[in-house]
DNA sequence: TCAACAGCCAAG
DNA sequence: CATCGCTTGGCTGTTGA
């Protein structure tokens, strides 16, 4: 039996685990924040070193950079004269040749960690990249501090190696015995009893869906083991757990916002598609904090005015809380506190941080009120979340400033909440405008300004660029948005893939990759998948309990399916099992910690709840029940209406007439956003000055028109995202 | 050639 | 007391018919 695992999992540093569940992403995010805010120098260990980090590393390049920085060293991500060490992990063939000729030591990341650990520069011999060892052993003695030759082009273009290794699963010697035991036990404890119980539970839950009464404790709910690390005063089941989970509500409210708009179609005027495109993005500032604050008594509000506030499930003052901060106000942010940060980290930054309680009821009501205020602006609204949405305003607004001021005042009157508004000619421009204006901002960004305004931001400022993408970008020498604006498109595409690469590039220029999809009144939204998860507070002892857990999740899935009137063709179970070397010290209290996913899937005929055993059966031998820390169940929905509009990615790569391209593609983009199809006027192509460029554009567009009959069909046929083949066909001439 | 599937990433 | 780490969608890459 084999399990695929990321090749470079680094297990010695639990606070930066990789390749596991999203849960670890939280840790990484936390790390990143910590790192950004802790840059004091510790010593001068690496003071004479210029260390080049290359490719994907474990621990992450970001972490190593911080580490080296705090010990006085300099870090570069591309080769340059003066580099004293190269840190690398996966060597591609071309680089292998390059590196083996260099006189600079090429070392494993372990070298940095060991040096720090021993507080001295160690001999490099032990840490030479194994691939190079044969060639280089003779040379290593005299390699340090040597000046290097000019870099070759390939050398500068750092590639990322996404190799995977297949690693045999070493079963715990006990597990088989335990399995056996459990199975026997299960048979003894009447397996059919579960079915019986299950039926009862099923009925109850469905009934509860209908009359929304809170559910009484049912026999199938999870049982916590005695003396488990998670102590609980009460038993919980999936539904009760979700009631308390902010992320569950957040996801739920997004769906509710969509449904609200379906049931209450916006009455505002229809935007004018022939007018200059104009989009608005609006977001309530630190939503949870404002809402929780507004629910306080006047006296308390006065007391907390202009104090650092946050919303967090912990009310403790004990200093070691691992509770997440859902939202913090801008005073708190000035201390470096961020949403999603653990309370104890935040309290290290600001002792006076005031904790407010969640009030999900209030958030839900405020969200509804917020949306109510948006209904008469325009007929086209696209919700992003409970506190955030895009609205199309093309041709509807005369005085922008006045409009924004009035809307903000109106929302303030109705909800008491302060919002930020951004206007721009594309979604991303509006989005960035909001971000730049926060808090209490109202900004309109012009196309030209956009590129200048964000030039000096780090790449992760752009929506769509998170921790992972930023790290990879850094490793190919792109740090700022400006770097990205001037990056080589083909390098980006080579690194991130054809579409993703193009989208990243486009984003830096303010061109949307997100498509504006306003809610269509009366038309039920169909999801592609429905998911139910619980990865908190799960500590099981018996197989029976595991089955109950899975069953409970399936009951929720079924309820969701019925509620949304969707069909589920297949379910996928991701069981989160505690990672072998997970460091308990870093684990969130009650959380799942570092986990490895064990996955199983099966097709569904009939009710999903009937599959609780069948879905577990194939993977039962791969883990011990007491190691299970949670599960995600994904239901893949069927009977999807085919999407008419797939994502379209505009191609730009002619540097000499970049501006013309930008302009042209902006126009195309705008038309696309305006009509969802480019039906329009392609005579503007004739206005392109540069003959080369003009012909290329004509070729590509024209070719497709001929092929498909007309431009509408070209774009309807936009299946090319599915396969690179189509990309080549559609846009090959451009490349 | 393309649908299906699995995995990763981002977002609030 | 802790603590409530969910859910959806888009893109990449592989497979197999
Ligand atoms: N990791 C996160 C991020 C957000 N939220 C919740 C709390 C936020 O109030 C709400 C909206 O998220 P935003 O990203 O809009 O952040 P805020 O509204 O808190 O702040 P701002 O929009 O001013 O940056 O979602 C959360 O619970 N956990």
Coordinates of C-alpha atoms (C1' of nucleotides) and ligand atoms in Angstrom, one line a residue, chain A residues 26 246-247 250 283-289 325-328 330 333 339-340 387-388 438, chain B residues 12, ligand 1:
Chain A
X26 CA -3.4 28.5 9.3
X246 CA -17.5 31.0 13.0
X247 CA -16.1 29.6 9.8
X250 CA -19.2 32.6 7.5
X283 CA -16.8 45.8 2.6
X284 CA -17.8 46.4 6.2
X285 CA -14.7 47.3 8.2
X286 CA -13.7 44.7 10.7
X287 CA -17.2 43.3 10.6
X288 CA -17.3 41.0 13.6
X289 CA -15.7 43.6 15.9
X325 CA -9.0 35.9 16.5
X326 CA -11.8 36.2 14.0
X327 CA -11.6 39.9 13.6
X328 CA -9.7 42.8 15.2
X330 CA -7.7 48.9 13.4
X333 CA -3.9 46.1 13.8
X339 CA -7.4 38.3 11.7
X340 CA -6.8 34.6 12.1
X387 CA -20.0 41.6 4.6
X388 CA -18.6 42.2 1.1
X438 CA -9.6 51.0 4.6
Chain B
dG12 C1' -13.8 35.4 4.2
Ligands
LIG1 N1 -9.5 34.3 9.2 C1 -10.7 34.9 9.3 C2 -11.0 36.0 8.4 C3 -12.2 36.6 8.6 N2 -13.1 36.1 9.5 C4 -14.4 36.8 9.7 C5 -14.3 37.9 10.6 C6 -14.4 39.1 9.8 O1 -15.0 40.2 10.5 C7 -15.2 38.7 8.6 C8 -14.9 39.5 7.4 O2 -13.6 39.3 7.0 P1 -12.8 40.5 6.3 O3 -11.6 39.8 5.6 O4 -13.6 41.4 5.6 O5 -12.1 41.2 7.5 P2 -12.7 42.3 8.5 O6 -14.0 42.7 8.0 O7 -12.6 41.8 9.9 O8 -11.7 43.5 8.4 P3 -11.4 44.4 7.1 O9 -12.4 44.0 6.1 O10 -11.6 45.8 7.6 O11 -10.0 44.2 6.7 O12 -14.9 37.3 8.4 C9 -12.8 35.1 10.3 O13 -13.6 34.7 11.1 N3 -11.6 34.5 10.2

